[in-house]
Amino acid sequence: MTLNECLEFCKICQNRHVDFKTGLVCSLTNEKPQFEDSCGDFLKDEKEAERKLKMKLDAAGNARSQNGSLNPKKNMNYGIFLTIAGILLLVFISLLFGIIVTFGGISFYIRGKQQEKILAENKKLNEKINKNVT
């Protein structure tokens, strides 16, 4: 184990002690941890372990999710809900925008067709007028 991996145990051990010169040390040996797989003197400090876990859970995520719950399942469900709601809103807004544009386009097309008809009728009228004048 590396020193950092060993210190993860020491941070939640009742035998921990902070030496201002060397940092976190064992209160039994006054030295940095030197064990390989496990420490025979390890006594878990439940309150400290819970506090460290809460701090890690609080720090998870990004700034937008900082006010979330400490319950990961609740956060995941809320995240899924927000993601689906966001996608539906995006589709709905895009669909609405598409419908508005489509109906706008249809109305312009109908107007153009009606104007063509009016111009055709006006052309016929002008042709009749020109025949009668000459």
PDB file of C-alpha atoms in Angstrom:
ATOM      1  CA  MET A   1       0.000   0.000   0.000  1.00  0.00           C
ATOM      2  CA  THR A   2       1.088   3.543  -0.650  1.00  0.00           C
ATOM      3  CA  LEU A   3       1.318   6.098   2.136  1.00  0.00           C
ATOM      4  CA  ASN A   4      -1.901   7.794   0.949  1.00  0.00           C
ATOM      5  CA  GLU A   5      -3.761   4.469   1.014  1.00  0.00           C
ATOM      6  CA  CYS A   6      -2.514   3.801   4.535  1.00  0.00           C
ATOM      7  CA  LEU A   7      -3.503   7.304   5.641  1.00  0.00           C
ATOM      8  CA  GLU A   8      -7.080   6.613   4.499  1.00  0.00           C
ATOM      9  CA  PHE A   9      -7.219   4.035   7.314  1.00  0.00           C
ATOM     10  CA  CYS A  10      -5.452   6.339   9.756  1.00  0.00           C
ATOM     11  CA  LYS A  11      -7.858   9.210   9.104  1.00  0.00           C
ATOM     12  CA  ILE A  12     -10.703   7.175  10.623  1.00  0.00           C
ATOM     13  CA  CYS A  13      -8.716   5.372  13.314  1.00  0.00           C
ATOM     14  CA  GLN A  14      -9.122   6.175  17.001  1.00  0.00           C
ATOM     15  CA  ASN A  15      -5.320   5.982  17.360  1.00  0.00           C
ATOM     16  CA  ARG A  16      -4.692   8.891  14.980  1.00  0.00           C
ATOM     17  CA  HIS A  17      -2.771  11.930  16.106  1.00  0.00           C
ATOM     18  CA  VAL A  18      -1.838  15.104  14.257  1.00  0.00           C
ATOM     19  CA  ASP A  19       1.809  16.088  14.599  1.00  0.00           C
ATOM     20  CA  PHE A  20       2.263  19.602  13.276  1.00  0.00           C
ATOM     21  CA  LYS A  21       5.719  18.743  11.902  1.00  0.00           C
ATOM     22  CA  THR A  22       5.006  15.429  10.153  1.00  0.00           C
ATOM     23  CA  GLY A  23       1.222  15.435   9.782  1.00  0.00           C
ATOM     24  CA  LEU A  24      -1.056  12.515  10.635  1.00  0.00           C
ATOM     25  CA  VAL A  25       0.730   9.862  12.687  1.00  0.00           C
ATOM     26  CA  CYS A  26      -0.163   6.876  14.850  1.00  0.00           C
ATOM     27  CA  SER A  27      -0.531   7.880  18.508  1.00  0.00           C
ATOM     28  CA  LEU A  28       0.947   4.504  19.504  1.00  0.00           C
ATOM     29  CA  THR A  29       4.196   4.853  17.538  1.00  0.00           C
ATOM     30  CA  ASN A  30       4.268   8.614  16.776  1.00  0.00           C
ATOM     31  CA  GLU A  31       5.254   7.672  13.205  1.00  0.00           C
ATOM     32  CA  LYS A  32       3.656   7.619   9.789  1.00  0.00           C
ATOM     33  CA  PRO A  33       1.856   4.344   8.985  1.00  0.00           C
ATOM     34  CA  GLN A  34       4.105   1.509   7.884  1.00  0.00           C
ATOM     35  CA  PHE A  35       1.711  -1.421   7.506  1.00  0.00           C
ATOM     36  CA  GLU A  36       1.190  -3.350   4.268  1.00  0.00           C
ATOM     37  CA  ASP A  37      -2.357  -4.715   4.045  1.00  0.00           C
ATOM     38  CA  SER A  38      -3.882  -3.968   7.435  1.00  0.00           C
ATOM     39  CA  CYS A  39      -2.977  -2.433  10.745  1.00  0.00           C
ATOM     40  CA  GLY A  40      -3.240  -4.686  13.807  1.00  0.00           C
ATOM     41  CA  ASP A  41      -3.912  -1.665  16.044  1.00  0.00           C
ATOM     42  CA  PHE A  42      -6.715  -0.186  13.882  1.00  0.00           C
ATOM     43  CA  LEU A  43      -9.787   0.893  15.862  1.00  0.00           C
ATOM     44  CA  LYS A  44     -12.463   2.497  13.711  1.00  0.00           C
ATOM     45  CA  ASP A  45     -13.738   5.892  14.884  1.00  0.00           C
ATOM     46  CA  GLU A  46     -17.375   5.589  13.765  1.00  0.00           C
ATOM     47  CA  LYS A  47     -18.174   9.292  14.190  1.00  0.00           C
ATOM     48  CA  GLU A  48     -15.125  10.377  12.205  1.00  0.00           C
ATOM     49  CA  ALA A  49     -15.799   7.771   9.504  1.00  0.00           C
ATOM     50  CA  GLU A  50     -19.385   9.007   9.190  1.00  0.00           C
ATOM     51  CA  ARG A  51     -18.226  12.647   9.114  1.00  0.00           C
ATOM     52  CA  LYS A  52     -15.656  11.899   6.380  1.00  0.00           C
ATOM     53  CA  LEU A  53     -18.245  10.005   4.340  1.00  0.00           C
ATOM     54  CA  LYS A  54     -20.750  12.863   4.674  1.00  0.00           C
ATOM     55  CA  MET A  55     -18.094  15.348   3.547  1.00  0.00           C
ATOM     56  CA  LYS A  56     -17.289  13.223   0.494  1.00  0.00           C
ATOM     57  CA  LEU A  57     -20.994  12.842  -0.358  1.00  0.00           C
ATOM     58  CA  ASP A  58     -21.507  16.601   0.043  1.00  0.00           C
ATOM     59  CA  ALA A  59     -18.579  17.323  -2.266  1.00  0.00           C
ATOM     60  CA  ALA A  60     -19.796  14.945  -5.010  1.00  0.00           C
ATOM     61  CA  GLY A  61     -21.334  16.375  -8.157  1.00  0.00           C
ATOM     62  CA  ASN A  62     -21.046  19.878  -9.488  1.00  0.00           C
ATOM     63  CA  ALA A  63     -22.176  23.304  -8.288  1.00  0.00           C
ATOM     64  CA  ARG A  64     -25.708  22.795  -9.645  1.00  0.00           C
ATOM     65  CA  SER A  65     -26.251  19.689  -7.546  1.00  0.00           C
ATOM     66  CA  GLN A  66     -24.713  20.946  -4.290  1.00  0.00           C
ATOM     67  CA  ASN A  67     -28.095  21.445  -2.626  1.00  0.00           C
ATOM     68  CA  GLY A  68     -29.108  17.873  -3.369  1.00  0.00           C
ATOM     69  CA  SER A  69     -29.736  15.043  -0.986  1.00  0.00           C
ATOM     70  CA  LEU A  70     -27.079  12.834   0.553  1.00  0.00           C
ATOM     71  CA  ASN A  71     -29.118   9.855  -0.647  1.00  0.00           C
ATOM     72  CA  PRO A  72     -27.590   8.760  -3.992  1.00  0.00           C
ATOM     73  CA  LYS A  73     -30.720   6.872  -5.119  1.00  0.00           C
ATOM     74  CA  LYS A  74     -32.845   9.968  -4.516  1.00  0.00           C
ATOM     75  CA  ASN A  75     -30.346  12.117  -6.425  1.00  0.00           C
ATOM     76  CA  MET A  76     -30.221   9.636  -9.311  1.00  0.00           C
ATOM     77  CA  ASN A  77     -34.032   9.463  -9.513  1.00  0.00           C
ATOM     78  CA  TYR A  78     -34.250  13.259  -9.404  1.00  0.00           C
ATOM     79  CA  GLY A  79     -31.528  13.461 -12.051  1.00  0.00           C
ATOM     80  CA  ILE A  80     -33.386  11.007 -14.302  1.00  0.00           C
ATOM     81  CA  PHE A  81     -36.613  12.955 -13.794  1.00  0.00           C
ATOM     82  CA  LEU A  82     -34.934  16.275 -14.638  1.00  0.00           C
ATOM     83  CA  THR A  83     -33.168  14.784 -17.645  1.00  0.00           C
ATOM     84  CA  ILE A  84     -36.372  13.307 -19.068  1.00  0.00           C
ATOM     85  CA  ALA A  85     -38.309  16.507 -18.306  1.00  0.00           C
ATOM     86  CA  GLY A  86     -35.585  18.529 -20.012  1.00  0.00           C
ATOM     87  CA  ILE A  87     -35.618  16.313 -23.082  1.00  0.00           C
ATOM     88  CA  LEU A  88     -39.410  16.477 -23.274  1.00  0.00           C
ATOM     89  CA  LEU A  89     -39.343  20.241 -22.936  1.00  0.00           C
ATOM     90  CA  LEU A  90     -36.662  20.452 -25.588  1.00  0.00           C
ATOM     91  CA  VAL A  91     -38.661  18.234 -27.944  1.00  0.00           C
ATOM     92  CA  PHE A  92     -41.879  20.083 -27.120  1.00  0.00           C
ATOM     93  CA  ILE A  93     -40.333  23.501 -27.634  1.00  0.00           C
ATOM     94  CA  SER A  94     -38.616  22.358 -30.814  1.00  0.00           C
ATOM     95  CA  LEU A  95     -41.829  20.714 -31.961  1.00  0.00           C
ATOM     96  CA  LEU A  96     -43.793  23.845 -31.111  1.00  0.00           C
ATOM     97  CA  PHE A  97     -41.228  25.967 -32.931  1.00  0.00           C
ATOM     98  CA  GLY A  98     -41.395  23.561 -35.866  1.00  0.00           C
ATOM     99  CA  ILE A  99     -45.204  23.754 -35.922  1.00  0.00           C
ATOM    100  CA  ILE A 100     -45.117  27.554 -35.781  1.00  0.00           C
ATOM    101  CA  VAL A 101     -42.611  27.697 -38.606  1.00  0.00           C
ATOM    102  CA  THR A 102     -44.543  25.099 -40.611  1.00  0.00           C
ATOM    103  CA  PHE A 103     -47.854  26.909 -40.251  1.00  0.00           C
ATOM    104  CA  GLY A 104     -46.106  30.184 -41.023  1.00  0.00           C
ATOM    105  CA  GLY A 105     -44.690  28.608 -44.150  1.00  0.00           C
ATOM    106  CA  ILE A 106     -48.087  27.163 -45.129  1.00  0.00           C
ATOM    107  CA  SER A 107     -49.774  30.532 -44.652  1.00  0.00           C
ATOM    108  CA  PHE A 108     -47.124  32.233 -46.796  1.00  0.00           C
ATOM    109  CA  TYR A 109     -47.564  29.529 -49.453  1.00  0.00           C
ATOM    110  CA  ILE A 110     -51.355  29.966 -49.452  1.00  0.00           C
ATOM    111  CA  ARG A 111     -50.944  33.734 -49.660  1.00  0.00           C
ATOM    112  CA  GLY A 112     -48.513  33.340 -52.573  1.00  0.00           C
ATOM    113  CA  LYS A 113     -50.951  31.013 -54.399  1.00  0.00           C
ATOM    114  CA  GLN A 114     -53.795  33.472 -53.845  1.00  0.00           C
ATOM    115  CA  GLN A 115     -51.605  36.322 -55.123  1.00  0.00           C
ATOM    116  CA  GLU A 116     -50.746  34.259 -58.216  1.00  0.00           C
ATOM    117  CA  LYS A 117     -54.451  33.729 -58.793  1.00  0.00           C
ATOM    118  CA  ILE A 118     -55.144  37.448 -58.374  1.00  0.00           C
ATOM    119  CA  LEU A 119     -52.297  38.332 -60.770  1.00  0.00           C
ATOM    120  CA  ALA A 120     -53.588  35.786 -63.297  1.00  0.00           C
ATOM    121  CA  GLU A 121     -57.107  37.265 -63.025  1.00  0.00           C
ATOM    122  CA  ASN A 122     -55.643  40.768 -63.304  1.00  0.00           C
ATOM    123  CA  LYS A 123     -53.672  39.738 -66.391  1.00  0.00           C
ATOM    124  CA  LYS A 124     -56.852  38.370 -68.003  1.00  0.00           C
ATOM    125  CA  LEU A 125     -58.667  41.561 -67.108  1.00  0.00           C
ATOM    126  CA  ASN A 126     -55.838  43.665 -68.595  1.00  0.00           C
ATOM    127  CA  GLU A 127     -55.893  41.546 -71.752  1.00  0.00           C
ATOM    128  CA  LYS A 128     -59.656  42.106 -72.066  1.00  0.00           C
ATOM    129  CA  ILE A 129     -59.182  45.794 -71.448  1.00  0.00           C
ATOM    130  CA  ASN A 130     -56.413  45.983 -74.082  1.00  0.00           C
ATOM    131  CA  LYS A 131     -58.640  44.147 -76.605  1.00  0.00           C
ATOM    132  CA  ASN A 132     -61.499  46.537 -76.005  1.00  0.00           C
ATOM    133  CA  VAL A 133     -59.284  49.641 -76.197  1.00  0.00           C
ATOM    134  CA  THR A 134     -57.733  48.716 -79.506  1.00  0.00           C
TER     135      THR A 134
END
